[in-house]
PDB file of C-alpha atoms in Angstrom:
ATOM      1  CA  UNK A   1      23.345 -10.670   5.638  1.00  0.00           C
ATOM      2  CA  UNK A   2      22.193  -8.785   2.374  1.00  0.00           C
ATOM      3  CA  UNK A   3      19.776  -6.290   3.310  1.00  0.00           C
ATOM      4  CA  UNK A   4      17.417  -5.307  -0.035  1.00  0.00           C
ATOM      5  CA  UNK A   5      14.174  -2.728   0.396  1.00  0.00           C
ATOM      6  CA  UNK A   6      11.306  -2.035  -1.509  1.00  0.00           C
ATOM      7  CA  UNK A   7       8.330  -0.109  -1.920  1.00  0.00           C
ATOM      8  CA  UNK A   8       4.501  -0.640  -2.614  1.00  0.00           C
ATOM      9  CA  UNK A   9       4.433   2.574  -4.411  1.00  0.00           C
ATOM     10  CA  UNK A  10       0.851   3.857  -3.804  1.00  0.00           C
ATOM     11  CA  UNK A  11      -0.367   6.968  -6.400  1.00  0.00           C
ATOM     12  CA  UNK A  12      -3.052   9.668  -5.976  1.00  0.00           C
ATOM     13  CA  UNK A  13      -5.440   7.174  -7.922  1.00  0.00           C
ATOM     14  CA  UNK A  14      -4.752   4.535  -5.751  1.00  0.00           C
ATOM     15  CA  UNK A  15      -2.890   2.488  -8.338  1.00  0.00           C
ATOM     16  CA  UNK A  16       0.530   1.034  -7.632  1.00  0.00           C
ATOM     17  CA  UNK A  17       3.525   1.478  -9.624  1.00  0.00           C
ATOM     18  CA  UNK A  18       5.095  -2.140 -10.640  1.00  0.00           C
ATOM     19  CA  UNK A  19       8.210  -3.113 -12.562  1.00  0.00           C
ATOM     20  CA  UNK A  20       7.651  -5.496 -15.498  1.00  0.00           C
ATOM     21  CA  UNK A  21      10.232  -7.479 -16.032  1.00  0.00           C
ATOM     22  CA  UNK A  22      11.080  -9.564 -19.238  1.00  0.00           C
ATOM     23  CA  UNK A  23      14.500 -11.781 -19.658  1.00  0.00           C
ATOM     24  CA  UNK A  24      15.387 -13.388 -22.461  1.00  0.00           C
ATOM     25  CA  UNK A  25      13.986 -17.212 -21.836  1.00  0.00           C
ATOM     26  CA  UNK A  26      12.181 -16.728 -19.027  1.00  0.00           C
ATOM     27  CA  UNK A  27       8.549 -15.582 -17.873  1.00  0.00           C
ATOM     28  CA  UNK A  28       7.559 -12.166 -17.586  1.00  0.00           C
ATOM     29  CA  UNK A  29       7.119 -11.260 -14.034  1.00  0.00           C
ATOM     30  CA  UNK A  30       6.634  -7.911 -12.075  1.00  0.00           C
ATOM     31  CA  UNK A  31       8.914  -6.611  -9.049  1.00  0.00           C
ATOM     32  CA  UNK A  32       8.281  -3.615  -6.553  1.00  0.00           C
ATOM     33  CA  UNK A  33      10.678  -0.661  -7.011  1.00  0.00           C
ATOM     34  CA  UNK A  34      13.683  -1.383  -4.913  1.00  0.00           C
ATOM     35  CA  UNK A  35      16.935  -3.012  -4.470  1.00  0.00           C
ATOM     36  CA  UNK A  36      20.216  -3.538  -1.918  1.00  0.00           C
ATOM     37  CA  UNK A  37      20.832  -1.160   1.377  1.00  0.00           C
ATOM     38  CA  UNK A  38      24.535  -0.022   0.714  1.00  0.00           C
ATOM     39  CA  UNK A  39      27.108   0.551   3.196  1.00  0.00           C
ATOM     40  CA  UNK A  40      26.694   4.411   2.845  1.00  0.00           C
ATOM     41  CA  UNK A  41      22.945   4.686   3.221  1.00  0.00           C
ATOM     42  CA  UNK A  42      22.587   6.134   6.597  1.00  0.00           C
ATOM     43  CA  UNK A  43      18.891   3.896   6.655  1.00  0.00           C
ATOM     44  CA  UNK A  44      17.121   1.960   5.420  1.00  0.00           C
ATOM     45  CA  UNK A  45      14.767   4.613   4.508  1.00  0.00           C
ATOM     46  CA  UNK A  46      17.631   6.404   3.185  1.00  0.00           C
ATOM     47  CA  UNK A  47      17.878   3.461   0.956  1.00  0.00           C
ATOM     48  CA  UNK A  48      14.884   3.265  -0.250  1.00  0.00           C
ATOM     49  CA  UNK A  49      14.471   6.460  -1.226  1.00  0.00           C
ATOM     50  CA  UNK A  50      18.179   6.313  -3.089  1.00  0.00           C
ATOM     51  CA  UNK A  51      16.357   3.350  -5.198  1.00  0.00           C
ATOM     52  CA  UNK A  52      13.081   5.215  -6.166  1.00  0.00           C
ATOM     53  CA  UNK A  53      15.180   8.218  -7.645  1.00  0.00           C
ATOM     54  CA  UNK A  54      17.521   5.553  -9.477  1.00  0.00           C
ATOM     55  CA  UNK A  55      14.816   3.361 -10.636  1.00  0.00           C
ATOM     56  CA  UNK A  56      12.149   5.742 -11.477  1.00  0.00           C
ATOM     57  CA  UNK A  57      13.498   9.438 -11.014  1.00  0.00           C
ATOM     58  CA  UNK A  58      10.268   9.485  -8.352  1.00  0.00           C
ATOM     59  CA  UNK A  59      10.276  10.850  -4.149  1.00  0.00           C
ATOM     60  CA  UNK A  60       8.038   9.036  -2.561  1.00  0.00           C
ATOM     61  CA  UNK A  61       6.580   9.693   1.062  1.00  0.00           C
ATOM     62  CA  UNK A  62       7.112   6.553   3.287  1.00  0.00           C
ATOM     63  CA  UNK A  63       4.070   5.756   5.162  1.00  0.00           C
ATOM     64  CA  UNK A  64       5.153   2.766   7.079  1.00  0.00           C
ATOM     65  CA  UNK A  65       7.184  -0.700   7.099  1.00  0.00           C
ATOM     66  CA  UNK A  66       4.219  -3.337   5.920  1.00  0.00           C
ATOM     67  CA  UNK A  67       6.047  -6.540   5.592  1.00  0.00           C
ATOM     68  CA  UNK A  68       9.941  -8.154   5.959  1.00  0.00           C
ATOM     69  CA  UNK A  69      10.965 -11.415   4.420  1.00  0.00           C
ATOM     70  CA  UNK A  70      13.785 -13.318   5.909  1.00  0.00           C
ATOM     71  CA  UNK A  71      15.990 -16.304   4.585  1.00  0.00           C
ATOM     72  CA  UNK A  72      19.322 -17.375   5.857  1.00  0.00           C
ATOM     73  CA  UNK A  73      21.200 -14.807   3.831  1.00  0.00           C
ATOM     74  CA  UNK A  74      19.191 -12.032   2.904  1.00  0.00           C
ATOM     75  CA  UNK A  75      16.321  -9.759   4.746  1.00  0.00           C
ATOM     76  CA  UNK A  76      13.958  -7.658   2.408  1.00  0.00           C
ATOM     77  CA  UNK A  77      11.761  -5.597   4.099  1.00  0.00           C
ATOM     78  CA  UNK A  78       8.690  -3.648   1.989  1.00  0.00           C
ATOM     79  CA  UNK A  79       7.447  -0.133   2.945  1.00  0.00           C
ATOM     80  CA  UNK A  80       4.119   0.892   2.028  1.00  0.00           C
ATOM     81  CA  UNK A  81       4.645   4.773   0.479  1.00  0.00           C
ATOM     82  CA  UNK A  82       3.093   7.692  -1.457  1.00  0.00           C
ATOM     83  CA  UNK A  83       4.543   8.966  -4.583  1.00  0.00           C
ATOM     84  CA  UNK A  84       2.580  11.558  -6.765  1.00  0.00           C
ATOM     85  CA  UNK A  85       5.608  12.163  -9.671  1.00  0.00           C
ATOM     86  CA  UNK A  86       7.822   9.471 -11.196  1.00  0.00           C
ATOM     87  CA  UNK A  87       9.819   9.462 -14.757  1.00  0.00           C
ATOM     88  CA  UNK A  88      11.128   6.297 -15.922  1.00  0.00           C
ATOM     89  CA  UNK A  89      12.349   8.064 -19.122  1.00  0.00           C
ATOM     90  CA  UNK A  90      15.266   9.714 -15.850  1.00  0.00           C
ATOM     91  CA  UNK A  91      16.075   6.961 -14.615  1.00  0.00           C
ATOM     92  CA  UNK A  92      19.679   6.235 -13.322  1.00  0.00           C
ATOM     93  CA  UNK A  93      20.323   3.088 -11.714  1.00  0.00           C
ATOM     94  CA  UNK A  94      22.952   0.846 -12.944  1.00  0.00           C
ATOM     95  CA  UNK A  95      21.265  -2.192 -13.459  1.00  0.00           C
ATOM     96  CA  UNK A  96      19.371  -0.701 -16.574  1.00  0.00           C
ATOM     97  CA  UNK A  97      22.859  -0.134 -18.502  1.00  0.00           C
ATOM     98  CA  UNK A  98      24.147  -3.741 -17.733  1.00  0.00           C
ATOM     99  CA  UNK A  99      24.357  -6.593 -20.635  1.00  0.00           C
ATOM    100  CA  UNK A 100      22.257  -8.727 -20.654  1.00  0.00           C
ATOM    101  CA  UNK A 101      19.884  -7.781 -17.726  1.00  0.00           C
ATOM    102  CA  UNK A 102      16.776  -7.697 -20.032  1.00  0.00           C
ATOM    103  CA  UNK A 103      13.968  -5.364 -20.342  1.00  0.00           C
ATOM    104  CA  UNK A 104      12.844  -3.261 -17.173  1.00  0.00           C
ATOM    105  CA  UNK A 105       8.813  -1.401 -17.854  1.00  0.00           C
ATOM    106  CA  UNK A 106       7.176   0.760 -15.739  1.00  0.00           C
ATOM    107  CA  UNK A 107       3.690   0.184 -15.046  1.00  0.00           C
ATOM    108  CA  UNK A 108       0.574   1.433 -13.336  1.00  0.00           C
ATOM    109  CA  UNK A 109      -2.043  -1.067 -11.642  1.00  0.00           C
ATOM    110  CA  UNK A 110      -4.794  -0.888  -9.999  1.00  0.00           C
ATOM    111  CA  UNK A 111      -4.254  -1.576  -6.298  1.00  0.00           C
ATOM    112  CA  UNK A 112      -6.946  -4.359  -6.196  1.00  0.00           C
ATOM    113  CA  UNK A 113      -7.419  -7.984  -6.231  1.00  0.00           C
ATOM    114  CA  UNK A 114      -7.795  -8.522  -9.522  1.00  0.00           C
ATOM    115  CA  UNK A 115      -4.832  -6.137 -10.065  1.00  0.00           C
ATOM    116  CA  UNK A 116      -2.579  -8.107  -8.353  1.00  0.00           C
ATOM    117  CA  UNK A 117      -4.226 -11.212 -10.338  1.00  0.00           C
ATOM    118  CA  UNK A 118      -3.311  -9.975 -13.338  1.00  0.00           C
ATOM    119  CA  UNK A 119       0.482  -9.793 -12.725  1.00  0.00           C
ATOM    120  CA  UNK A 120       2.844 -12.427 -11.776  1.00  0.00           C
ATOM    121  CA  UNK A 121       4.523 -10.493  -8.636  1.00  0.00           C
ATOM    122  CA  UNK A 122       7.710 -11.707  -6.711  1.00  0.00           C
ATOM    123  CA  UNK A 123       8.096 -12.855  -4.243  1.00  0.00           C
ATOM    124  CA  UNK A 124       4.593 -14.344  -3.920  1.00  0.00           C
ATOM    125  CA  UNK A 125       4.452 -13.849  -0.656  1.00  0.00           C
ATOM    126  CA  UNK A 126       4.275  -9.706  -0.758  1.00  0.00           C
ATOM    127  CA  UNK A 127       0.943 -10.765  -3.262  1.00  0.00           C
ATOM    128  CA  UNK A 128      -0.293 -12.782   0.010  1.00  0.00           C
ATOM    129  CA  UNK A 129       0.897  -9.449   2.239  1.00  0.00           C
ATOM    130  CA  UNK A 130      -0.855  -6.914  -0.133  1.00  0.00           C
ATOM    131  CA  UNK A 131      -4.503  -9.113  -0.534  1.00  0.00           C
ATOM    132  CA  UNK A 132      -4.683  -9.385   3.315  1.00  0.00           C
ATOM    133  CA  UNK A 133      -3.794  -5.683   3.274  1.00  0.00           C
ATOM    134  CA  UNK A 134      -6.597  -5.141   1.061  1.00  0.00           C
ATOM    135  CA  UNK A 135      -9.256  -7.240   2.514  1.00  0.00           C
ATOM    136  CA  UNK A 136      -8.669  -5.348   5.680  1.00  0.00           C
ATOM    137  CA  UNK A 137      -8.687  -2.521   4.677  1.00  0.00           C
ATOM    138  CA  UNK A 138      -5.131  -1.384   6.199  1.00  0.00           C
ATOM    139  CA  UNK A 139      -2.930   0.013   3.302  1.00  0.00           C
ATOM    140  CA  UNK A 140      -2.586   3.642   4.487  1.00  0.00           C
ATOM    141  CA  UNK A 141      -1.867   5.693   7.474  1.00  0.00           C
ATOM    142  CA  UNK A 142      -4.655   3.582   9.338  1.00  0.00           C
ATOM    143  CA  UNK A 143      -7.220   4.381   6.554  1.00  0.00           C
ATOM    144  CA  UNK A 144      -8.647   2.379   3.255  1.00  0.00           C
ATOM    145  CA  UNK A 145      -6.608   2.976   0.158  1.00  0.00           C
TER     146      UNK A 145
END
């Protein structure tokens, strides 16, 4: 089974760092920083923070696991962290260098409701997992965001 991690990447102004992504033909849409758990990560974590320095040249401080999706063939699971410095100018992962993979953008949003509106997010269902975080009031070590 393909094992893929991600990260709600949560800054100092409680905004969250997104991915825009924009293929030629197809919808814009956003992602969360992430990607596949190689045979040579020692953890997940380990994983996950391998991704955030390739994506975004960023170290982020992982809070907690908030939320795993599951299909027959492939298990992502999304960790709530901290990050307080990111450069997408140093980034390093391969995927950026590959033909025809499109355009990958940074951005900042607000960690609200009418953030997440304002993106088209996949998978929906982390957009379902991050309003009932919000409502609640349980992004955080226990605390509101």
């Amino acid at each position: 089974m393909i094992e893929r991690v991600r990260a709600v990447l949560v800054t100092k102004d409680d905004t969250m760092l997104v991915i825009r992504r924009t293929k030629p033909g197809a919808p814009v849409y956003w992602v969360l920083p992430g990607g596949g758990v190689e045979e040579s990560d020692e953890s997940r974590e380990a994983a996950l923070h391998r991704e955030i320095h390739e994506e975004i040249a960023g170290k982020a401080d992982i809070v907690r696991l908030l939320h795993t999706m599951e299909s027959d063939d492939e298990r992502q699971l999304f960790y709530l962290a901290r990050i307080a410095t990111w450069s997408f100018e140093d980034r390093t992962g391969p995927e950026f260098s590959a033909e025809g993979r499109g355009e990958y953008a940074l951005e900042e949003i607000p960690l609200t409701a009418e953030g997440l509106a304002g993106i088209d997010l996949k998978p929906e269902e982390i957009v379902y997992v991050l309003r009932g975080a919000l409502a609640a009031g349980t992004l955080g070590d226990g605390a509101v965001v």
